[in-house]
mmCIF file of C-alpha atoms in Angstrom:
data_model
loop_
_atom_site.group_PDB
_atom_site.id
_atom_site.type_symbol
_atom_site.label_atom_id
_atom_site.label_comp_id
_atom_site.label_asym_id
_atom_site.label_seq_id
_atom_site.Cartn_x
_atom_site.Cartn_y
_atom_site.Cartn_z
ATOM 1 C CA MET P 1 -43.148 40.728 62.762
ATOM 2 C CA LEU P 2 -44.254 37.194 61.957
ATOM 3 C CA GLN P 3 -41.914 36.998 58.947
ATOM 4 C CA ALA P 4 -38.877 37.436 61.196
ATOM 5 C CA TRP P 5 -40.438 35.024 63.669
ATOM 6 C CA ASN P 6 -40.812 32.425 60.913
ATOM 7 C CA PHE P 7 -37.192 32.919 59.834
ATOM 8 C CA VAL P 8 -35.933 32.328 63.378
ATOM 9 C CA LEU P 9 -38.214 29.296 63.783
ATOM 10 C CA VAL P 10 -36.847 27.757 60.584
ATOM 11 C CA ILE P 11 -33.278 28.179 61.841
ATOM 12 C CA ALA P 12 -34.181 26.816 65.277
ATOM 13 C CA THR P 13 -36.081 23.833 63.881
ATOM 14 C CA PHE P 14 -33.275 22.758 61.590
ATOM 15 C CA ALA P 15 -30.643 23.366 64.274
ATOM 16 C CA LEU P 16 -32.593 21.322 66.823
ATOM 17 C CA THR P 17 -32.899 18.392 64.405
ATOM 18 C CA ILE P 18 -29.124 18.455 64.005
ATOM 19 C CA LEU P 19 -28.680 18.745 67.788
ATOM 20 C CA GLY P 20 -31.004 15.778 68.360
ATOM 21 C CA THR P 21 -29.082 13.743 65.811
ATOM 22 C CA PHE P 22 -25.810 14.723 67.493
ATOM 23 C CA LEU P 23 -27.084 13.749 70.941
ATOM 24 C CA THR P 24 -28.211 10.282 69.854
ATOM 25 C CA ARG P 25 -25.594 9.391 67.248
ATOM 26 C CA SER P 26 -22.576 10.528 69.246
ATOM 27 C CA SER P 27 -23.509 8.513 72.362
ATOM 28 C CA VAL P 28 -24.000 11.641 74.466
ATOM 29 C CA VAL P 29 -27.474 10.301 75.247
ATOM 30 C CA VAL P 30 -27.813 6.535 75.486
ATOM 31 C CA SER P 31 -30.077 5.383 72.685
ATOM 32 C CA VAL P 32 -30.697 2.400 70.447
ATOM 33 C CA HIS P 33 -29.608 4.646 67.571
ATOM 34 C CA ASN P 34 -26.039 5.096 68.834
ATOM 35 C CA PHE P 35 -23.096 4.390 66.601
ATOM 36 C CA SER P 36 -20.375 2.601 68.480
ATOM 37 C CA GLN P 37 -16.926 4.109 68.021
ATOM 38 C CA SER P 38 -18.100 6.529 65.340
ATOM 39 C CA ALA P 39 -16.511 9.853 64.456
ATOM 40 C CA VAL P 40 -19.824 11.325 63.351
ATOM 41 C CA GLY P 41 -20.363 13.212 66.650
ATOM 42 C CA PRO P 42 -17.817 16.012 66.186
ATOM 43 C CA ALA P 43 -18.910 16.480 62.576
ATOM 44 C CA LEU P 44 -22.547 16.843 63.652
ATOM 45 C CA LEU P 45 -21.585 19.269 66.403
ATOM 46 C CA GLY P 46 -19.592 21.330 63.905
ATOM 47 C CA PHE P 47 -22.533 21.291 61.506
ATOM 48 C CA PHE P 48 -24.835 22.394 64.347
ATOM 49 C CA VAL P 49 -22.559 25.361 65.116
ATOM 50 C CA LEU P 50 -22.396 26.200 61.403
ATOM 51 C CA VAL P 51 -26.192 26.081 61.027
ATOM 52 C CA VAL P 52 -26.862 28.217 64.098
ATOM 53 C CA GLY P 53 -24.038 30.672 63.437
ATOM 54 C CA GLY P 54 -24.669 30.901 59.708
ATOM 55 C CA GLY P 55 -28.412 31.219 60.130
ATOM 56 C CA PHE P 56 -28.174 34.063 62.580
ATOM 57 C CA VAL P 57 -25.441 35.805 60.576
ATOM 58 C CA LEU P 58 -27.770 35.670 57.561
ATOM 59 C CA PHE P 59 -30.583 36.996 59.709
ATOM 60 C CA ALA P 60 -28.385 39.846 60.946
ATOM 61 C CA LEU P 61 -27.330 40.715 57.387
ATOM 62 C CA ARG P 62 -30.728 40.382 55.723
ATOM 63 C CA GLY P 63 -33.134 40.702 58.614
ATOM 64 C CA GLU P 64 -34.569 43.986 57.423
ATOM 65 C CA GLN P 65 -35.765 42.257 54.240
ATOM 66 C CA VAL P 66 -37.898 39.774 56.184
ATOM 67 C CA THR P 67 -38.910 42.046 59.035
ATOM 68 C CA SER P 68 -42.084 44.045 58.957
ATOM 69 C CA LEU P 69 -42.810 46.566 61.653
ATOM 70 C CA SER P 70 -46.480 45.668 61.842
ATOM 71 C CA ALA P 71 -47.476 43.767 64.937
ATOM 72 C CA PRO P 72 -50.886 42.269 65.591
ATOM 73 C CA GLU P 73 -53.356 45.028 66.412
ATOM 74 C CA SER P 74 -54.605 43.119 69.411
ATOM 75 C CA LEU P 75 -54.055 39.813 71.166
ATOM 76 C CA ALA P 76 -57.808 39.413 70.812
ATOM 77 C CA SER P 77 -57.438 38.784 67.087
ATOM 78 C CA ARG P 78 -56.608 35.770 64.988
ATOM 79 C CA GLU P 79 -53.094 37.105 64.435
ATOM 80 C CA GLY P 80 -52.672 37.637 68.181
ATOM 81 C CA VAL P 81 -53.843 34.116 68.990
ATOM 82 C CA PHE P 82 -51.508 32.786 66.298
ATOM 83 C CA LEU P 83 -48.633 34.631 67.975
ATOM 84 C CA VAL P 84 -49.646 33.199 71.369
ATOM 85 C CA ASN P 85 -49.698 29.706 69.812
ATOM 86 C CA ASN P 86 -46.187 30.269 68.442
ATOM 87 C CA LEU P 87 -44.933 31.453 71.819
ATOM 88 C CA LEU P 88 -46.497 28.496 73.639
ATOM 89 C CA LEU P 89 -45.092 25.982 71.143
ATOM 90 C CA SER P 90 -41.660 27.600 71.450
ATOM 91 C CA LEU P 91 -41.904 27.490 75.238
ATOM 92 C CA LEU P 92 -42.878 23.815 75.076
ATOM 93 C CA ALA P 93 -39.902 23.094 72.815
ATOM 94 C CA PHE P 94 -37.630 24.933 75.263
ATOM 95 C CA VAL P 95 -38.986 22.875 78.179
ATOM 96 C CA VAL P 96 -38.233 19.648 76.300
ATOM 97 C CA LEU P 97 -34.787 20.930 75.269
ATOM 98 C CA LEU P 98 -33.999 21.929 78.850
ATOM 99 C CA GLY P 99 -35.133 18.558 80.178
ATOM 100 C CA THR P 100 -32.967 16.806 77.613
ATOM 101 C CA VAL P 101 -29.814 18.901 77.881
ATOM 102 C CA TYR P 102 -29.819 19.751 81.617
ATOM 103 C CA PRO P 103 -28.562 16.330 82.809
ATOM 104 C CA ILE P 104 -25.810 16.412 80.175
ATOM 105 C CA LEU P 105 -24.679 19.891 81.239
ATOM 106 C CA ILE P 106 -24.718 19.023 84.947
ATOM 107 C CA GLU P 107 -22.715 15.850 84.345
ATOM 108 C CA THR P 108 -20.217 17.737 82.190
ATOM 109 C CA LEU P 109 -19.786 20.629 84.627
ATOM 110 C CA THR P 110 -19.917 18.856 88.002
ATOM 111 C CA GLY P 111 -19.385 15.182 87.240
ATOM 112 C CA SER P 112 -22.533 14.192 89.120
ATOM 113 C CA GLN P 113 -25.398 12.476 87.369
ATOM 114 C CA VAL P 114 -28.856 14.011 87.419
ATOM 115 C CA SER P 115 -31.967 12.426 85.992
ATOM 116 C CA VAL P 116 -34.861 14.379 84.573
ATOM 117 C CA GLY P 117 -37.872 12.147 84.264
ATOM 118 C CA ARG P 118 -41.595 12.138 83.851
ATOM 119 C CA PRO P 119 -42.379 14.325 86.909
ATOM 120 C CA TYR P 120 -40.424 17.233 85.384
ATOM 121 C CA PHE P 121 -42.166 16.945 82.037
ATOM 122 C CA ASP P 122 -45.584 16.517 83.684
ATOM 123 C CA ARG P 123 -45.049 19.561 85.889
ATOM 124 C CA MET P 124 -43.643 21.768 83.147
ATOM 125 C CA ALA P 125 -45.279 20.649 79.904
ATOM 126 C CA VAL P 126 -48.853 19.886 80.953
ATOM 127 C CA PRO P 127 -49.827 23.487 81.891
ATOM 128 C CA ILE P 128 -48.294 24.756 78.654
ATOM 129 C CA ALA P 129 -50.141 22.070 76.705
ATOM 130 C CA PHE P 130 -53.476 23.047 78.292
ATOM 131 C CA ALA P 131 -52.867 26.724 77.477
ATOM 132 C CA LEU P 132 -51.972 25.682 73.933
ATOM 133 C CA LEU P 133 -55.145 23.599 73.694
ATOM 134 C CA LEU P 134 -57.185 26.610 74.777
ATOM 135 C CA ALA P 135 -55.455 28.919 72.284
ATOM 136 C CA MET P 136 -55.913 26.381 69.475
ATOM 137 C CA GLY P 137 -59.619 26.193 70.262
ATOM 138 C CA VAL P 138 -60.075 29.955 70.395
ATOM 139 C CA GLY P 139 -57.961 30.776 67.340
ATOM 140 C CA PRO P 140 -60.222 29.549 64.528
ATOM 141 C CA VAL P 141 -63.278 31.428 65.829
ATOM 142 C CA THR P 142 -61.431 34.676 66.539
ATOM 143 C CA PRO P 143 -61.848 37.320 63.836
ATOM 144 C CA TYR P 144 -58.914 38.959 62.101
ATOM 145 C CA ARG P 145 -57.593 42.356 63.256
ATOM 146 C CA ARG P 146 -59.635 42.938 66.431
ATOM 147 C CA ALA P 147 -62.339 41.044 68.255
ATOM 148 C CA THR P 148 -64.878 42.518 70.601
ATOM 149 C CA ALA P 149 -66.066 40.724 73.714
ATOM 150 C CA ALA P 150 -69.551 40.358 72.229
ATOM 151 C CA VAL P 151 -68.240 38.727 69.053
ATOM 152 C CA LEU P 152 -66.005 36.333 70.997
ATOM 153 C CA ARG P 153 -68.842 35.451 73.360
ATOM 154 C CA ALA P 154 -71.183 34.712 70.462
ATOM 155 C CA ARG P 155 -68.620 32.667 68.531
ATOM 156 C CA LEU P 156 -67.388 30.714 71.567
ATOM 157 C CA ARG P 157 -70.778 29.922 73.132
ATOM 158 C CA ILE P 158 -71.456 26.642 71.307
ATOM 159 C CA PRO P 159 -67.837 25.366 71.304
ATOM 160 C CA LEU P 160 -67.582 26.044 75.061
ATOM 161 C CA LEU P 161 -70.860 24.230 75.738
ATOM 162 C CA VAL P 162 -69.730 21.221 73.692
ATOM 163 C CA ALA P 163 -66.289 21.214 75.343
ATOM 164 C CA SER P 164 -67.833 21.473 78.821
ATOM 165 C CA ALA P 165 -70.278 18.640 78.129
ATOM 166 C CA THR P 166 -67.477 16.482 76.726
ATOM 167 C CA ALA P 167 -65.213 17.205 79.700
ATOM 168 C CA ALA P 168 -68.019 16.386 82.133
ATOM 169 C CA ALA P 169 -68.811 13.140 80.303
ATOM 170 C CA LEU P 170 -65.145 12.131 80.296
ATOM 171 C CA ALA P 171 -64.806 12.975 83.995
ATOM 172 C CA LEU P 172 -67.845 10.860 84.827
ATOM 173 C CA ALA P 173 -66.549 7.990 82.674
ATOM 174 C CA GLY P 174 -63.310 8.026 84.609
#
């Protein structure tokens, strides 16, 4: 399962770097990196379509070679926490992509300008980031395959005490 996941993430990562380059270099998004009167925008957009289309065509043709049917035995395992981390990071990337592309789509479709600013990213990204922080803290102490509540409690006792003391000290410090 994670092999196919990795394949899709590689395609998405490369495609999003091309999309980001297209957005800034073609003056779709105002940036200090814009090229004035440059024809690079359509070429980057074509390359983006080629990367996404070609990547997923390759995945459709050869997906069975990188796909294993085994899924994590339990979410309470290191593999399960790793999968949760991947999902949270992907969700965070989608939130950023949506906040970046939404104003462009609205302006293109309706002609009205919409601004997505810090309040959107604070409201959407901060809860995901806290969940990700929790999963990243739990992951290294979670055993492979399957964890019992007793094992997790024993392994998380000291890290939770240290994290709680640190959070309390930071809250008191302001």
